[in-house]
Short mmCIF file of C-alpha atoms and ligand atoms in Angstrom, two decimals:
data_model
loop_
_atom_site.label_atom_id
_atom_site.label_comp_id
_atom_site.label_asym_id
_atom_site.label_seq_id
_atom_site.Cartn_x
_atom_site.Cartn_y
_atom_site.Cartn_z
CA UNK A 1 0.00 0.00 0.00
CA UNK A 2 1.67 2.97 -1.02
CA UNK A 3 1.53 7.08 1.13
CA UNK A 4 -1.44 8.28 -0.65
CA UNK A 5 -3.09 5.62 -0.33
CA UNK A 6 -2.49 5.23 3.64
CA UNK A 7 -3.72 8.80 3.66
CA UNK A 8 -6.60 8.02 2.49
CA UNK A 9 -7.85 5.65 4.57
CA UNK A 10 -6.62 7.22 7.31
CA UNK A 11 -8.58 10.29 6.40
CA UNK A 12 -11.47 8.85 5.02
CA UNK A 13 -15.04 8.96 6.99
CA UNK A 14 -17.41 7.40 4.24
CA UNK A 15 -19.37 4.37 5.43
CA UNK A 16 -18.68 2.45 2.77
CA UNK A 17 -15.12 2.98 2.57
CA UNK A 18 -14.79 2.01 6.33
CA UNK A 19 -16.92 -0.91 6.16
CA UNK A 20 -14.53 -2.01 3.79
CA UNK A 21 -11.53 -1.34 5.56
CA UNK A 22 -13.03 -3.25 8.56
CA UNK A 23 -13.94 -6.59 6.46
CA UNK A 24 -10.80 -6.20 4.82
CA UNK A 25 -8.80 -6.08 8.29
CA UNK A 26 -10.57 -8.42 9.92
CA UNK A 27 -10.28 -11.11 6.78
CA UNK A 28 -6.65 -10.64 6.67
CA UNK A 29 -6.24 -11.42 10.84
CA UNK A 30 -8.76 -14.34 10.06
CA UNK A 31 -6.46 -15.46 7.54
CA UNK A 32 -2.89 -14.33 9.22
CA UNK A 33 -3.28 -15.36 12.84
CA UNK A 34 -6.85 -16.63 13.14
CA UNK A 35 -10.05 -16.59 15.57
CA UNK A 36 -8.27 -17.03 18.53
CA UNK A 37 -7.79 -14.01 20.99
CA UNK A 38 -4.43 -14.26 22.96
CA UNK A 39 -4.72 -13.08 26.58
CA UNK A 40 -1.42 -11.96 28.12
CA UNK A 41 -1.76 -10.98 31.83
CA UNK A 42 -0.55 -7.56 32.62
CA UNK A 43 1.15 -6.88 35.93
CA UNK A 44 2.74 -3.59 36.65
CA UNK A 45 5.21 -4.61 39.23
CA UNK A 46 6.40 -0.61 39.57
CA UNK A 47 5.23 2.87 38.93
CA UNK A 48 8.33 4.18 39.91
CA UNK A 49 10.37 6.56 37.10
CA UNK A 50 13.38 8.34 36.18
CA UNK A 51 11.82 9.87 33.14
CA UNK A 52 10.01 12.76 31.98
CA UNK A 53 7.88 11.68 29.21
CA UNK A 54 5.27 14.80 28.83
CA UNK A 55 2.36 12.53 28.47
CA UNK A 56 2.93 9.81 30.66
CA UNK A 57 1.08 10.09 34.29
CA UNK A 58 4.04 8.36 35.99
CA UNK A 59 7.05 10.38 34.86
CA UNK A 60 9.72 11.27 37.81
CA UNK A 61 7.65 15.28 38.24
CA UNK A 62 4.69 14.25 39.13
CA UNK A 63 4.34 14.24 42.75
CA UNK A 64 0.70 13.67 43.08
CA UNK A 65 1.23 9.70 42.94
CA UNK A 66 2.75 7.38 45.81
CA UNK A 67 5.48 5.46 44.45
CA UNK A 68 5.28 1.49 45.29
CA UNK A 69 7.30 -1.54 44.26
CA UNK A 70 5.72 -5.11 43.93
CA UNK A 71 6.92 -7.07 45.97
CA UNK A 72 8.67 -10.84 44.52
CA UNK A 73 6.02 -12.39 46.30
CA UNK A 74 3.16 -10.10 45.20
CA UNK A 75 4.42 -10.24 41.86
CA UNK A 76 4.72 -14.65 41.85
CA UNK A 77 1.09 -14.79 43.46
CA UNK A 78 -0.17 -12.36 39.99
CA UNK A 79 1.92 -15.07 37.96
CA UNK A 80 -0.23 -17.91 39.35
CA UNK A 81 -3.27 -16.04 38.72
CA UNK A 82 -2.51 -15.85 35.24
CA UNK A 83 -1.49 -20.00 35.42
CA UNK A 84 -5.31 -20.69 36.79
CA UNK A 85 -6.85 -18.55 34.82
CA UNK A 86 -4.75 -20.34 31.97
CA UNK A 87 -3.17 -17.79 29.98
CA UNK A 88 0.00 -18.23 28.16
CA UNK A 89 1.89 -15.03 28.77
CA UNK A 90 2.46 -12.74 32.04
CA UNK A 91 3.87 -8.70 30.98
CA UNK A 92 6.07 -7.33 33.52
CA UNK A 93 5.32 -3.62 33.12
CA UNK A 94 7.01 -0.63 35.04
CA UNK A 95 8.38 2.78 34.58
CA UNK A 96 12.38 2.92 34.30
CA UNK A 97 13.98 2.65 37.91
CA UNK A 98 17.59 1.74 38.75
CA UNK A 99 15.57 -0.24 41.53
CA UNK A 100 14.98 -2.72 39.31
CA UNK A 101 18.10 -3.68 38.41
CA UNK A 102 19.54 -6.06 36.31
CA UNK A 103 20.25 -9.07 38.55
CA UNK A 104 16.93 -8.38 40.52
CA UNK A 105 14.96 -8.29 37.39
CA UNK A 106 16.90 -11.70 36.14
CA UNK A 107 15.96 -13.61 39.24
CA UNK A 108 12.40 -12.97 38.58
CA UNK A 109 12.52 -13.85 35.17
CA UNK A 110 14.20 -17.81 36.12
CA UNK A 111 11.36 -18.01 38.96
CA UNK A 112 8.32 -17.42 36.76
CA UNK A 113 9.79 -19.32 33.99
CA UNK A 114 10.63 -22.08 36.76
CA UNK A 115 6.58 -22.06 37.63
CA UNK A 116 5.35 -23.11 34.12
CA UNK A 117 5.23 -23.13 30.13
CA UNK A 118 4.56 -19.21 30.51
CA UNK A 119 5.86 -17.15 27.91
CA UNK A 120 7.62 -13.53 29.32
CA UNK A 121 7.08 -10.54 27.84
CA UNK A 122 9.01 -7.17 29.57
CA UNK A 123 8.18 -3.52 29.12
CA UNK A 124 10.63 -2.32 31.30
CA UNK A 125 11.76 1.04 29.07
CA UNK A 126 14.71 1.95 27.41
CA UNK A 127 17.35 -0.77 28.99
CA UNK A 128 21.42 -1.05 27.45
CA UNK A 129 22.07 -3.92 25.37
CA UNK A 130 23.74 -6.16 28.01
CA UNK A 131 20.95 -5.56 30.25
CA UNK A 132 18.51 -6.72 27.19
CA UNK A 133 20.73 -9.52 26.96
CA UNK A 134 21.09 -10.82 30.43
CA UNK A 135 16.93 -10.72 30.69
CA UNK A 136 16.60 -12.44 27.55
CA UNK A 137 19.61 -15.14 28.77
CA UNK A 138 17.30 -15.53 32.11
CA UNK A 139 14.43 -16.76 29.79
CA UNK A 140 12.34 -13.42 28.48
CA UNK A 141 11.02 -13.99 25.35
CA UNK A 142 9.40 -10.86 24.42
CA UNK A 143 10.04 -6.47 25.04
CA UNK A 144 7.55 -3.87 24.42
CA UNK A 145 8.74 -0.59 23.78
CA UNK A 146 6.62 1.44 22.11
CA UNK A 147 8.74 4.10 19.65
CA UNK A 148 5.64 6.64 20.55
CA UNK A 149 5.91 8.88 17.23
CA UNK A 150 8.57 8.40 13.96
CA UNK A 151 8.89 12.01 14.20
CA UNK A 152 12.39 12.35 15.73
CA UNK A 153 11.32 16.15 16.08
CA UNK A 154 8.05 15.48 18.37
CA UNK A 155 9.66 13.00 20.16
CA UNK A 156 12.60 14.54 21.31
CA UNK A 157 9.89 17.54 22.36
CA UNK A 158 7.66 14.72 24.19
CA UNK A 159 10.14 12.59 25.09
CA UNK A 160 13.35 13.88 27.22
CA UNK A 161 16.42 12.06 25.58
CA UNK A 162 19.04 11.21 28.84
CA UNK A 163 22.80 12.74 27.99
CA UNK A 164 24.04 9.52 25.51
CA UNK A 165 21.20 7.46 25.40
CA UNK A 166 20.08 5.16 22.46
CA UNK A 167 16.88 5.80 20.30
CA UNK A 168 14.11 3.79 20.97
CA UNK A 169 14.37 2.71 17.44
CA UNK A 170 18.07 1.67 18.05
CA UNK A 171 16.68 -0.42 21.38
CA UNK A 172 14.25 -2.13 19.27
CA UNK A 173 16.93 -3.34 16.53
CA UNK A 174 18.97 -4.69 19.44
CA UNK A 175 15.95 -6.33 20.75
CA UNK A 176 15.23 -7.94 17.77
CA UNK A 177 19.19 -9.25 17.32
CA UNK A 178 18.86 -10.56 21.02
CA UNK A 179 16.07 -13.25 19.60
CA UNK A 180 13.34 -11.63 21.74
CA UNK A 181 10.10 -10.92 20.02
CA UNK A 182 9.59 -7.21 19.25
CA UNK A 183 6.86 -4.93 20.33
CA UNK A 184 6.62 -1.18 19.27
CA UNK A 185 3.40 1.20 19.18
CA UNK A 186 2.61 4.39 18.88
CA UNK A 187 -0.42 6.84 20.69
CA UNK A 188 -2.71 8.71 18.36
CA UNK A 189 -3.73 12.16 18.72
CA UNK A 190 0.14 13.46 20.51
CA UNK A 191 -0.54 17.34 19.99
CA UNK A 192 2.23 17.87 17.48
CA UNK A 193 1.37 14.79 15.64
CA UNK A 194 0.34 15.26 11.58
CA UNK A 195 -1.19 12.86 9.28
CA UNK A 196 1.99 12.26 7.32
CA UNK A 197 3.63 11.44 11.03
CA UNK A 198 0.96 9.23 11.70
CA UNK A 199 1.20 7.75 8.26
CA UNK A 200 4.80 7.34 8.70
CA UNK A 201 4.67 5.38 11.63
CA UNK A 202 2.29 2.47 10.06
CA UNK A 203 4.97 2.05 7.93
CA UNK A 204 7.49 1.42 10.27
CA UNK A 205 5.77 -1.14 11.79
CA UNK A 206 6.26 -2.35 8.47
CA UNK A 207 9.72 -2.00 8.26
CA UNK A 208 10.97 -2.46 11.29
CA UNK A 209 8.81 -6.18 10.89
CA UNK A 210 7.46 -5.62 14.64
CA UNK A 211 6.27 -8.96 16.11
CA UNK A 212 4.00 -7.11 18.33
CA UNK A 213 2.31 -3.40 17.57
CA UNK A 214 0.11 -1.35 20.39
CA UNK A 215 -1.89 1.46 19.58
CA UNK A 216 -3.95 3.70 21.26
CA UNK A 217 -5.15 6.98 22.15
CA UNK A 218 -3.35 9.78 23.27
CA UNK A 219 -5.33 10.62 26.76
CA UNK A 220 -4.29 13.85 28.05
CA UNK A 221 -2.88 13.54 32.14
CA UNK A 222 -3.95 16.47 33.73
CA UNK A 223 -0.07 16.13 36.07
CA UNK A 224 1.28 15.96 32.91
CA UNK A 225 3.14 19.02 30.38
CA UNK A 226 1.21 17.73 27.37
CA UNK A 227 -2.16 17.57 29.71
CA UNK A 228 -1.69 20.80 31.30
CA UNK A 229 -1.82 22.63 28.12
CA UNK A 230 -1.84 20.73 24.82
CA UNK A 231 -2.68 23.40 22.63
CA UNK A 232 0.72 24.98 23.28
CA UNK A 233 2.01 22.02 21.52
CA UNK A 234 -0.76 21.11 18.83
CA UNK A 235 0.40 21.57 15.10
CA UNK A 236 -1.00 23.68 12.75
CA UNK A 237 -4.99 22.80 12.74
CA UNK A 238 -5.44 21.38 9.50
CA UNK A 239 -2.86 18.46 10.21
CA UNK A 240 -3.31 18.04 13.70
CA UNK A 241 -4.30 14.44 13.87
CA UNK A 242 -7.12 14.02 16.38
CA UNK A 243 -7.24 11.75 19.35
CA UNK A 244 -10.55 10.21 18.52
CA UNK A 245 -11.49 6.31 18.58
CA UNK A 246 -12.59 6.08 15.03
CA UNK A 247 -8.88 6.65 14.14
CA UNK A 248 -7.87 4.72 16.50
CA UNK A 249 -9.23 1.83 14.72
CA UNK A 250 -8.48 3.24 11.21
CA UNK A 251 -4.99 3.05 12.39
CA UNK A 252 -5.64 -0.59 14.02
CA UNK A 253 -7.41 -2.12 10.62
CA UNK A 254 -4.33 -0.66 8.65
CA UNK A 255 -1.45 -2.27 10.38
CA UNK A 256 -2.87 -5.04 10.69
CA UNK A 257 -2.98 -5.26 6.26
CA UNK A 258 0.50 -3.78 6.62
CA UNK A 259 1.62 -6.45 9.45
CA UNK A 260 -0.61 -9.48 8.67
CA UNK A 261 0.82 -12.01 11.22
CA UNK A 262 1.59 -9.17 14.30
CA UNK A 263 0.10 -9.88 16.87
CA UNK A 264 -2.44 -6.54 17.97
CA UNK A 265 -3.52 -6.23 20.92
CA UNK A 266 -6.96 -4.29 21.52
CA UNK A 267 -5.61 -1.99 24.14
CA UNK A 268 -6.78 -1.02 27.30
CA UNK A 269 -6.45 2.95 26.20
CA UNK A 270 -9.08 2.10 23.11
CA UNK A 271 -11.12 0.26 26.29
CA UNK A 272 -11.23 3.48 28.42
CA UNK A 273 -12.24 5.85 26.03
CA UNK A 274 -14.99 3.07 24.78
CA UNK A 275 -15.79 1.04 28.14
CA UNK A 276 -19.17 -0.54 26.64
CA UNK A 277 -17.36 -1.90 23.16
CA UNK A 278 -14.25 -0.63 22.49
CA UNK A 279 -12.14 -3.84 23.34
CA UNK A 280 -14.60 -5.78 20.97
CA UNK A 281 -14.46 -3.26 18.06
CA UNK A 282 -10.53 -3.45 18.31
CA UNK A 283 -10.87 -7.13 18.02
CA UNK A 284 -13.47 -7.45 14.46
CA UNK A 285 -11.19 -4.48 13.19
CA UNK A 286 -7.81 -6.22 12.85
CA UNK A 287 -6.92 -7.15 16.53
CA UNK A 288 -6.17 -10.60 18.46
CA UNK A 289 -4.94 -9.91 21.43
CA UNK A 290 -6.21 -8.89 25.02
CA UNK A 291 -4.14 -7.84 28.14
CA UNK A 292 -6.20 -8.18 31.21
CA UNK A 293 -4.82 -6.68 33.97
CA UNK A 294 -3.73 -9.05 36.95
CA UNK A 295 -2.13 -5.95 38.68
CA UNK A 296 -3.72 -6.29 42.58
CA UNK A 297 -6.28 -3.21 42.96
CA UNK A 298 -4.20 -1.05 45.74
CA UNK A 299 -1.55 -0.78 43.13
CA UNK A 300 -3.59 0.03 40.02
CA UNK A 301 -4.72 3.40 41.17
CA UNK A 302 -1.03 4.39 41.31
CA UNK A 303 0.04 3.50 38.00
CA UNK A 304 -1.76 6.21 36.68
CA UNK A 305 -0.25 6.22 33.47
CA UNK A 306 -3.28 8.28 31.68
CA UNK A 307 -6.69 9.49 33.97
CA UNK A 308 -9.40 6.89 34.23
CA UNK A 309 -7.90 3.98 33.06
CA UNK A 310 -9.78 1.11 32.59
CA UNK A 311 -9.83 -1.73 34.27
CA UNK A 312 -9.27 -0.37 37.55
CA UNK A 313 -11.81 -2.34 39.27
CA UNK A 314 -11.98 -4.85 36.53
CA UNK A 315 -10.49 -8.14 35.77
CA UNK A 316 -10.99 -10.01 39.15
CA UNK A 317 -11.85 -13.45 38.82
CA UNK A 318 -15.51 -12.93 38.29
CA UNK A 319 -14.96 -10.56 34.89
CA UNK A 320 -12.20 -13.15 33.46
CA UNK A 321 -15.51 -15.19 33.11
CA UNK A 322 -17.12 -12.11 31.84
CA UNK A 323 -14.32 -11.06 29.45
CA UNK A 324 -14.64 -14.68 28.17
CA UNK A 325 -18.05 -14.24 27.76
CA UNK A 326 -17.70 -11.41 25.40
CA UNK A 327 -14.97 -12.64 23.06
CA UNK A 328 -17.28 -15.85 22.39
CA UNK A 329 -20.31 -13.33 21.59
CA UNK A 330 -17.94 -11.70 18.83
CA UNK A 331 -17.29 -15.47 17.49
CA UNK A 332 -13.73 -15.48 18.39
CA UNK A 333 -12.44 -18.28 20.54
CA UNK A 334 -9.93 -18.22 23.24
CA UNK A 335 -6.36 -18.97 22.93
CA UNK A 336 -3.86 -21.89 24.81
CA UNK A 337 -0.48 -21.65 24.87
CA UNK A 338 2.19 -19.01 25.00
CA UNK A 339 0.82 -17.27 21.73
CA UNK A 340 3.97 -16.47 19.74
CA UNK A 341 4.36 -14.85 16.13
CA UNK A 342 3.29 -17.19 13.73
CA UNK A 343 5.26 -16.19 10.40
CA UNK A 344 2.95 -18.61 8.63
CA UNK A 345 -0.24 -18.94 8.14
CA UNK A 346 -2.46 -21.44 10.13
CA UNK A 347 -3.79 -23.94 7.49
CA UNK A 348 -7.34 -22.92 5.96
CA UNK A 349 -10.31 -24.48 8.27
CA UNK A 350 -11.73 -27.69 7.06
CA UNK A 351 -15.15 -27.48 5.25
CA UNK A 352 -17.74 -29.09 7.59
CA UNK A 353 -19.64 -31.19 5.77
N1 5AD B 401 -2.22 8.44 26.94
C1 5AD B 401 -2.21 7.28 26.27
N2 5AD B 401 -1.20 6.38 26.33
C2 5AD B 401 -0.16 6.68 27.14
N3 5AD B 401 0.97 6.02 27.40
C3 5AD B 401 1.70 6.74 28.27
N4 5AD B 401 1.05 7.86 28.59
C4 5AD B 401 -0.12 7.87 27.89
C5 5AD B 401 -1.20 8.78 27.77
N5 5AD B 401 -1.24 9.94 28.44
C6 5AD B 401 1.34 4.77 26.72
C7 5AD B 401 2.67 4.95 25.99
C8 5AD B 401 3.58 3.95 26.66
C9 5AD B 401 2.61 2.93 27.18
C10 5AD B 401 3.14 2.07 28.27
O1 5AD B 401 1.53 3.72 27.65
O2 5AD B 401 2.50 4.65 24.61
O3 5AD B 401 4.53 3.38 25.79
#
């Protein structure tokens, strides 16, 4: 699919054209990765961070949050939450802290992969190489790290570079030499972000061949820079792209045609600015995957990453049933197993006769 095209289905609002785009993006996951929905248990072990990303709620100048770290313990009893509840996957999510250090981190990683045939996935921030490596050597198997933008311009505004630190983009090529499966992402509606940007990053995803790809809405933080006063950073009017849901998904539907066998998760931003449907209308419009969150309640308030998030009462026991519930009323069935990147294509379903 070539710019002007992109452009134009990222810009287009006629019915028809987007009822097309949907069939078209859910075909290709159908024929790419499949019904099954993936379910990868989040737990976000710290909201403690050095950073100061302008749009993220837990970045090191905002003092309005209590800082907490998971304990090992409270951490392995999330991990056997996610064993019952028989997903394949447990995410280790946290803001960057040298509290978390290397060896810490790597002990954790051999005693969850010591409890069971659970893949790892990390999103743990920007790490250096031999830290990637040691993580990956203790049995990770996957890293989110979403590049946020393929502007370098409104990144570097958004995103506060540390003296001599790599590019996210650089992290993610090492992450992807390391043998770990790659996850990258961007938010939609940054003020600052244009069309072309936005085009531009669907087709990195593309090129950088991302295993994994997250998208979601841009929701303003009101402890934030970029909440406090986004228009002082929106781009000129007529390119501004906005941070509404139906792009969201225009965005969604298109990677996944770009990036037939990524694995997309339907994230939980898309679910808090659409709590009735948006998880479901992530999954029919290119999506497969779903990351509950496992997180214990008393924490979740505090990784306030964006206002309102949802899911901060949700996911106990009794809505895992629920959630289950609503992925068989789409048609979709539920996935076993770890849930890797498939680069080929599951054989056609037999005819029933
Ligand atoms: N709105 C939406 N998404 C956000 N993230 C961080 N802050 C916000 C926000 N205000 C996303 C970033 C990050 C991921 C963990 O959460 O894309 O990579």
């Amino acid at each position: 699919m070539d710019r002007d095209e992109l452009l134009h289905w990222l810009r287009t609002e006629d019915r028809g054209a987007l009822a097309e785009l949907w069939a078209r993006a859910d075909s290709v996951r159908q024929a790419h990765v499949g019904p099954a929905v993936h379910l990868r248990g989040l737990i976000e072990i710290s909201n403690r961070c050095t950073r100061r990303c302008a749009y993220c709620g837990i970045n090191a100048t905002n003092h309005h949050i209590a800082r907490y770290d998971m304990p090992d313990t409270a951490i392995l009893a999330c991990v056997d939450r996610a064993i019952e509840l028989g997903y394949g996957t447990v995410v280790l999510q946290a803001g960057e802290s040298p509290l978390w250090s290397r060896d810490r981190v790597a002990a954790l990683i051999a005693s969850i992969k010591r409890r069971a045939e659970l893949a790892v996935t990390l999103s743990l921030g920007e790490q250096d190489r031999e830290t990637l490596r040691c993580w990956r050597d203790a049995g990770a198997d996957r890293y989110l790290l979403r590049f946020e933008t393929s502007d370098p311009e409104l990144y570097a505004r958004i995103h506060p570079r540390e003296p001599g630190a790599p590019d996210r983009l650089e992290i993610l090529g090492w992450i992807k030499d390391l043998g770990y499966e790659a996850g990258g992402g961007v938010m939609i509606g940054i003020p600052g972000q244009t069309w072309d940007t936005l085009a531009n990053d669907l087709t990195t995803f593309e090129r950088l061949d991302l295993d994994m790809i997250g998208i979601g809405p841009f929701i303003p933080h009101p402890d934030t820079p970029l909440g406090h006063d986004p228009t002082a950073w929106r781009a000129p009017v007529r390119d501004q792209v906005p941070s509404d849901e139906a792009l969201v998904y225009r965005a969604l539907a298109l990677a996944r045609l770009l990036c037939p066998h990524a694995n997309i998760p339907s994230t939980t931003a898309l679910a808090t600015i659409n709590h009735r449907a948006g998880r479901e209308l992530g999954l029919q419009r290119g999506a497969n995957v779903l990351m509950p969150n496992l997180t214990p309640t008393h924490y979740r308030a505090m990784y306030d990453i964006y206002p309102a998030k949802h899911g901060l009462t949700a996911d106990t026991p009794y809505d895992s049933q629920h959630l289950r519930t609503r992925i068989h009323t789409i048609g979709r069935t539920i996935a076993t197993g770890p849930g890797s990147r498939n680069h080929r294509s599951p054989p056609s379903p037999r005819r029933s006769h």
